[in-house]
mmCIF file of C-alpha atoms in Angstrom:
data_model
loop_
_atom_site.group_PDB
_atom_site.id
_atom_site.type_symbol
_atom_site.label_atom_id
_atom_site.label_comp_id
_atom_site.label_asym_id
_atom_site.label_seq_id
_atom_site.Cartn_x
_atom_site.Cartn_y
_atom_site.Cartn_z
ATOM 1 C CA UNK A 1 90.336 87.905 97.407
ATOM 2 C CA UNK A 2 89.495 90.870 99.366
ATOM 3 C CA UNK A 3 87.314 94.161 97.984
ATOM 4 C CA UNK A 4 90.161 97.130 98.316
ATOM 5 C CA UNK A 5 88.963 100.716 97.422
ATOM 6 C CA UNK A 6 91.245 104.301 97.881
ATOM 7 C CA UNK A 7 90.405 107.380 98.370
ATOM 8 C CA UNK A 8 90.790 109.844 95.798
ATOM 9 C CA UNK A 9 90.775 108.097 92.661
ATOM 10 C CA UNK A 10 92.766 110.912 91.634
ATOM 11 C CA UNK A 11 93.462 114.431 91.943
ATOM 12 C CA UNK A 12 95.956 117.502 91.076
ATOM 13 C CA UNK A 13 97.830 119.305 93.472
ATOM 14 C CA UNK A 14 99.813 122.689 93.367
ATOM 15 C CA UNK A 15 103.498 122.308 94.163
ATOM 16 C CA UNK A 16 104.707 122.559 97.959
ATOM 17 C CA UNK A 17 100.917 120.909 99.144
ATOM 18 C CA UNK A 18 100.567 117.588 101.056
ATOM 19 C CA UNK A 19 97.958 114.943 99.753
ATOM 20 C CA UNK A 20 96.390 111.715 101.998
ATOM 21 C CA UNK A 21 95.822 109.202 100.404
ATOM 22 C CA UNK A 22 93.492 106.352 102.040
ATOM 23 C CA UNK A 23 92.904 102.785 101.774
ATOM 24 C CA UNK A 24 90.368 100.043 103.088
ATOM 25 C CA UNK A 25 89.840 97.110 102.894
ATOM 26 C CA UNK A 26 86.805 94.523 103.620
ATOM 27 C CA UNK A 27 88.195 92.331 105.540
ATOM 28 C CA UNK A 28 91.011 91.530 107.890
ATOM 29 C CA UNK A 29 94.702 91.039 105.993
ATOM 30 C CA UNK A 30 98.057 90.445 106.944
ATOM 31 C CA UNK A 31 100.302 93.379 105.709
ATOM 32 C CA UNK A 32 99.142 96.504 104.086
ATOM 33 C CA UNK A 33 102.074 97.936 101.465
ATOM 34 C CA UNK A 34 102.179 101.233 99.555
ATOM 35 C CA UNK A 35 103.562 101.094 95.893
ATOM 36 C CA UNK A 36 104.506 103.831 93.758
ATOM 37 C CA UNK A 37 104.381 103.211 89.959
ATOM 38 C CA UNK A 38 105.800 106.355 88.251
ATOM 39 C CA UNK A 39 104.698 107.501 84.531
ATOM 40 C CA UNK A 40 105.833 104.595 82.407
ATOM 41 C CA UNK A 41 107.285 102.869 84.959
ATOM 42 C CA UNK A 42 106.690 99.521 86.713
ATOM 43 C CA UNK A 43 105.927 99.468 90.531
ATOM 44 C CA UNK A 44 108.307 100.452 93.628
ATOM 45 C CA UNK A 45 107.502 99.216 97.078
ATOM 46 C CA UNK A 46 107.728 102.491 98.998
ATOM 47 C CA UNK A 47 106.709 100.809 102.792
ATOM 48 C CA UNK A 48 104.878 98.851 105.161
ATOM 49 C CA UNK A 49 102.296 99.809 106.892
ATOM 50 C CA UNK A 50 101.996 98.300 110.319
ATOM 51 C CA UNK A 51 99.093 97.966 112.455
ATOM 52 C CA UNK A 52 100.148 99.680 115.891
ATOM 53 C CA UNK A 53 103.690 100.542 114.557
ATOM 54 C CA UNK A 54 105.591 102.633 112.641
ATOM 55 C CA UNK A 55 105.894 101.568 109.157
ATOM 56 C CA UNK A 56 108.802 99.815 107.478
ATOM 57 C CA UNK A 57 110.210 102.212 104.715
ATOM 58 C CA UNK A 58 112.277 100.744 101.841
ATOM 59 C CA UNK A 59 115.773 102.495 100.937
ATOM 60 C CA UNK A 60 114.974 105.885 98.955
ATOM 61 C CA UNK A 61 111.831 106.353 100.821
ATOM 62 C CA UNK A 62 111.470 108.271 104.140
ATOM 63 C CA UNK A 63 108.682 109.073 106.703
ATOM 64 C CA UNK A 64 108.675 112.852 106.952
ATOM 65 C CA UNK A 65 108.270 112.635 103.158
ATOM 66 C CA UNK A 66 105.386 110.265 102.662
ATOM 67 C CA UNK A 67 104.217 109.589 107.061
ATOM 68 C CA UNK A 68 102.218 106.304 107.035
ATOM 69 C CA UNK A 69 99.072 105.124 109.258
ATOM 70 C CA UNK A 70 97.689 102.483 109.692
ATOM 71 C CA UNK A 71 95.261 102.645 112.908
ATOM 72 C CA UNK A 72 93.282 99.055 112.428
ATOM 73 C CA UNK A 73 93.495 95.947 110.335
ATOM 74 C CA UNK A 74 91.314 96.967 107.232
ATOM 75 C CA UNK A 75 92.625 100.156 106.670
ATOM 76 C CA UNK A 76 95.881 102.545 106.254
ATOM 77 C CA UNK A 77 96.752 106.290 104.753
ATOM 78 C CA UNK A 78 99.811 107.552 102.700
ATOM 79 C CA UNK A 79 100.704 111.149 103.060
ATOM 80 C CA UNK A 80 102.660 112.245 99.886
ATOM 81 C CA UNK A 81 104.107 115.860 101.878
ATOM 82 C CA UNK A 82 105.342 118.861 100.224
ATOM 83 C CA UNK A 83 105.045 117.932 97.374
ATOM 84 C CA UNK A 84 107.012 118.713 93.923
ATOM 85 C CA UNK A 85 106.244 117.079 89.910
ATOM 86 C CA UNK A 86 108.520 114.299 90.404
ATOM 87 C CA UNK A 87 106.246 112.861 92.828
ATOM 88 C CA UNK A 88 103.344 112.614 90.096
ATOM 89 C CA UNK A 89 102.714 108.337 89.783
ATOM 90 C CA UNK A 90 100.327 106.518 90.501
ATOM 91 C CA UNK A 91 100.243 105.131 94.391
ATOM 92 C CA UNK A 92 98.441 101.831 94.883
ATOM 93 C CA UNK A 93 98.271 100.055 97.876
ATOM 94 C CA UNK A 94 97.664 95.967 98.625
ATOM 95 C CA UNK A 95 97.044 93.492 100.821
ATOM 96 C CA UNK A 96 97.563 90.281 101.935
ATOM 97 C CA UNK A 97 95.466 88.161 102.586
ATOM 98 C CA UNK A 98 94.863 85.948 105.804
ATOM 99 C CA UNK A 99 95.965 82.476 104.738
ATOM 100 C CA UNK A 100 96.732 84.001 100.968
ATOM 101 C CA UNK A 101 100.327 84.240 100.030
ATOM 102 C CA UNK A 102 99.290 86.400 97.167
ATOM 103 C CA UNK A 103 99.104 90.636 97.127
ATOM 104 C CA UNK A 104 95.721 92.178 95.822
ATOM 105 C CA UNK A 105 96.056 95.858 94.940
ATOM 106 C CA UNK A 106 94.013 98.649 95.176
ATOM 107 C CA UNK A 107 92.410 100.522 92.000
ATOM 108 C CA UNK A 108 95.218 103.072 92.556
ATOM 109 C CA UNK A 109 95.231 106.681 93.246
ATOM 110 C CA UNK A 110 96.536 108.992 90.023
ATOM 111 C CA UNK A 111 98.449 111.996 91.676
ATOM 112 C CA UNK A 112 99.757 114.878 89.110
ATOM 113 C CA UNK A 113 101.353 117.414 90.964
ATOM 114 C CA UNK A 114 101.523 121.111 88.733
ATOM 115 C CA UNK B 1 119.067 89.588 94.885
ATOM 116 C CA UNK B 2 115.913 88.912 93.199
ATOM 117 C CA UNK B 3 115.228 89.985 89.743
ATOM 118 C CA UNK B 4 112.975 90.048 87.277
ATOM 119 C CA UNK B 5 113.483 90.055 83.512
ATOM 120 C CA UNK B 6 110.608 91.006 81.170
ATOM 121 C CA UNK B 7 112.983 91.766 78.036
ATOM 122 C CA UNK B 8 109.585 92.869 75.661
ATOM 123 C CA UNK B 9 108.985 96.284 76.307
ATOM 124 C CA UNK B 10 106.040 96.322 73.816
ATOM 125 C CA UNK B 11 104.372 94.002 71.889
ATOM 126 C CA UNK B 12 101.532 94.559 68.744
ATOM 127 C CA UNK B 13 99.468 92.000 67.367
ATOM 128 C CA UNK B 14 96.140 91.302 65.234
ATOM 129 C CA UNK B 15 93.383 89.971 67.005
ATOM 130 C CA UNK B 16 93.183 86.497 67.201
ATOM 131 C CA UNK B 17 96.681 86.048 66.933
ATOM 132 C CA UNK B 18 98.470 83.872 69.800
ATOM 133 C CA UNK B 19 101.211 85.640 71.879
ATOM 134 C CA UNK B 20 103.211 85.047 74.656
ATOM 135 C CA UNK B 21 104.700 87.363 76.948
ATOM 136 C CA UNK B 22 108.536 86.242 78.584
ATOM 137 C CA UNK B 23 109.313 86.777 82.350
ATOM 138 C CA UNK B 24 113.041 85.303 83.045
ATOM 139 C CA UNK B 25 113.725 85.333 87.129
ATOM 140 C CA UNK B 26 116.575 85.683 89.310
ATOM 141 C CA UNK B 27 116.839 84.448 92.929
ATOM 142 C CA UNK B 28 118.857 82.388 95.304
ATOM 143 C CA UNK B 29 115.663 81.430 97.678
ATOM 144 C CA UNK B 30 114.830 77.647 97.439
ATOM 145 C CA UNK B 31 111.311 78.494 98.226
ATOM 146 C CA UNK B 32 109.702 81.309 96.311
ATOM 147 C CA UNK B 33 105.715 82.543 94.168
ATOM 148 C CA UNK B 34 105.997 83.637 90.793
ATOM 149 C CA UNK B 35 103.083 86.282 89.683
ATOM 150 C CA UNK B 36 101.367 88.015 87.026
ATOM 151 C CA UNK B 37 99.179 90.692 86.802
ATOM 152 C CA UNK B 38 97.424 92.571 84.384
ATOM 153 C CA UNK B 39 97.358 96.714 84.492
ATOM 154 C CA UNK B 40 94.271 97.931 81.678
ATOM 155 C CA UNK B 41 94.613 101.174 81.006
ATOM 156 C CA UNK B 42 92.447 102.357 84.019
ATOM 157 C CA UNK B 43 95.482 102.004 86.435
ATOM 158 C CA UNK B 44 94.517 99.323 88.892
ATOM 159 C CA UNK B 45 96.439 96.000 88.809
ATOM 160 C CA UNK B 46 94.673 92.591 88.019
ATOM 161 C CA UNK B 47 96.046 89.845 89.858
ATOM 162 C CA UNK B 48 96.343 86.799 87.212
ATOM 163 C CA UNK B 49 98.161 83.666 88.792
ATOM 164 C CA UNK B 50 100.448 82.574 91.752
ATOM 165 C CA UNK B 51 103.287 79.549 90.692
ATOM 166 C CA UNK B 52 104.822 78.132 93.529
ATOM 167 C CA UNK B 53 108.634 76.967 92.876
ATOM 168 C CA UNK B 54 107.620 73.557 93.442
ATOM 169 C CA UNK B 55 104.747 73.251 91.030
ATOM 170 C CA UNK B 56 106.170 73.405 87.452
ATOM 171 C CA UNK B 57 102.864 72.143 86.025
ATOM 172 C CA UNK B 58 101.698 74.598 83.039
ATOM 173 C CA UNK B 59 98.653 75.854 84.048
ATOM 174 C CA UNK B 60 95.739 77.245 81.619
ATOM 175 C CA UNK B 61 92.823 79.359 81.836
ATOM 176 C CA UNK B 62 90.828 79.665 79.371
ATOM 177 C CA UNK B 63 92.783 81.643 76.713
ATOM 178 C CA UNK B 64 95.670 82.510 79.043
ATOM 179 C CA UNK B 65 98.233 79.668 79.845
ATOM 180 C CA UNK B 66 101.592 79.752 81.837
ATOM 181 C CA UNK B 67 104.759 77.801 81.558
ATOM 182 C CA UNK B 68 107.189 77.725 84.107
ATOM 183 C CA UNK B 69 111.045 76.126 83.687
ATOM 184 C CA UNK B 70 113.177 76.209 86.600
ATOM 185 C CA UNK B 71 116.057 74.991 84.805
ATOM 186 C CA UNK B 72 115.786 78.186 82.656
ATOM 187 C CA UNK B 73 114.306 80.495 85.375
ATOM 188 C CA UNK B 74 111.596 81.049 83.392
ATOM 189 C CA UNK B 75 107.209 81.791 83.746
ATOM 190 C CA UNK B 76 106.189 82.604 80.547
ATOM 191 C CA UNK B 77 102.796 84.014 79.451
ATOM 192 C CA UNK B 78 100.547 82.568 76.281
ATOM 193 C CA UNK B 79 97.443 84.502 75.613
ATOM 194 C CA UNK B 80 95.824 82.542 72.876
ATOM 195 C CA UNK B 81 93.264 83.941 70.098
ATOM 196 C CA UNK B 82 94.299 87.203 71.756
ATOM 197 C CA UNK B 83 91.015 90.105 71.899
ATOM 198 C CA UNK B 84 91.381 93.827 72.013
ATOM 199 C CA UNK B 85 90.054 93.507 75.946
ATOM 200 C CA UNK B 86 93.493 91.840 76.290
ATOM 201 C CA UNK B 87 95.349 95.109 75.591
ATOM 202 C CA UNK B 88 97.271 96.114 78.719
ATOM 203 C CA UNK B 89 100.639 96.706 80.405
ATOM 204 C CA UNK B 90 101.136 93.209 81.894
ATOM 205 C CA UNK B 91 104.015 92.516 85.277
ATOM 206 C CA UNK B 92 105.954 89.450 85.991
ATOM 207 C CA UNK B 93 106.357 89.873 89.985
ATOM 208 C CA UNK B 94 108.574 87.433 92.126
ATOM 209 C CA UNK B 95 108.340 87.124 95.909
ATOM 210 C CA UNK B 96 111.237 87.754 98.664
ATOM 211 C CA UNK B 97 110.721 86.447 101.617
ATOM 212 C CA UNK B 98 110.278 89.756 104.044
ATOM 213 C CA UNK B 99 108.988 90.965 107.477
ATOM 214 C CA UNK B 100 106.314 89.185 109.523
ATOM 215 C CA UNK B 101 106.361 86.151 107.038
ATOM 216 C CA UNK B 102 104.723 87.299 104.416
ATOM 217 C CA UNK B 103 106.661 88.369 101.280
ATOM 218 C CA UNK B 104 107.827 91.285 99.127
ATOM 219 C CA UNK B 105 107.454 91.704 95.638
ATOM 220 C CA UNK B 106 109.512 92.596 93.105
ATOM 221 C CA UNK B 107 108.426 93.307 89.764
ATOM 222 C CA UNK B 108 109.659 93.446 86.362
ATOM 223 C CA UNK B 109 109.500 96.380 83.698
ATOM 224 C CA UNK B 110 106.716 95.158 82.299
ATOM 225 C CA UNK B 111 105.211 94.158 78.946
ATOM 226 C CA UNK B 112 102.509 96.893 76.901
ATOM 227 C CA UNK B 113 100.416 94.765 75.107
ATOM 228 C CA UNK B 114 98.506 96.013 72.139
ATOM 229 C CA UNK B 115 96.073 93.928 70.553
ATOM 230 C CA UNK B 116 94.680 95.292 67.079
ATOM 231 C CA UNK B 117 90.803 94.672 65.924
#
């Protein structure tokens, strides 16, 4: 498996803000996905992120409201933008692996949004 | 389209006590990975085991075993002589084939395991 970290852990935001969330990765992967797992809820695939390319956003999810990078192989950011309380989850991203048909997941980032 | 069935919402038990967790599938791929992962209380998602649809050997580790049935579409979880460590919200995923080979997952509701001293 691969070691992921993200940047923050967690953090509160006021209303109407924009948060970035980043994520790296040791070592060269596949695919890079962003999940969002809402209080109490289990996870939703929100997009891929695509080295050189725009990412690859699942129905309900859009790019002016949550713009994805993802500038090199190891690492990608998720912008949660303008944001409101419904938008308070937590966002974890994962990987997969080179030769590894299985997805390791970040430590997640815990977003509350007052 | 896939789907994923974990029909306990919560479960309680006494340490030591055995208990297995149920994860009924739904897909019309030939080819597909069953998963499951562990989410402790912290947030960040354990991965736990990868099936592949053409390996229904039960698997164990250590205290945790798995037993897959096609014919019932099923990968269900046994966590033996279960600890309070093993308390934890725990996903059935199953893969879908998607973009540049590699595959989507789609999880279940998941299972809140709570494991008394």
């Amino acid at each position: 498996s691969a070691v992921i970290s993200q940047k923050p852990s967690r953090d509160i935001c006021q209303r109407g803000t924009s948060l970035t969330i980043q994520c790296q990765v040791d070592s060269q992967v596949t695919m890079m996905f962003w999940y969002r797992q809402q209080p109490g809820q289990s996870l939703t695939l929100i997009a891929t992120a695509n080295q050189g390319s725009e990412a690859t956003y699942e129905s309900g999810f859009v790019i002016d409201k949550f713009p994805i990078s993802r500038p090199n192989l190891t690492f990608s950011t998720l912008t949660v933008s303008n944001m409101s309380p419904e938008d308070s989850s937590i966002y974890l991203c994962s990987v997969d692996m080179v030769g590894d048909d299985t997805q390791y997941f970040g430590p997640g980032t815990r977003l509350t949004v007052l | 389209a896939q789907k994923v069935t974990q029909a306990q919402t919560e479960i309680s038990v006494v340490e030591k006590e055995d208990v297995t967790l149920d994860c009924v599938y739904e897909t019309r791929d030939t080819t597909y990975y069953l998963f499951w992962y562990k989410q402790p209380p912290s947030g960040e998602l354990v991965f736990l085991i990868r099936r592949n649809s053409f390996d229904e050997q039960n698997e164990i580790s250590g205290r945790y075993s798995w037993n897959f049935q096609k014919s019932t579409s099923s990968f269900n979880f046994t966590i033996t002589a279960s600890q309070v460590v093993d308390s934890a919200v725990y996903f059935c995923a199953l893969s879908e084939p998607y973009q540049g080979g590699s595959e989507k997952l789609v999880f279940g509701k998941g299972t809140k395991l709570t494991v008394n001293p």
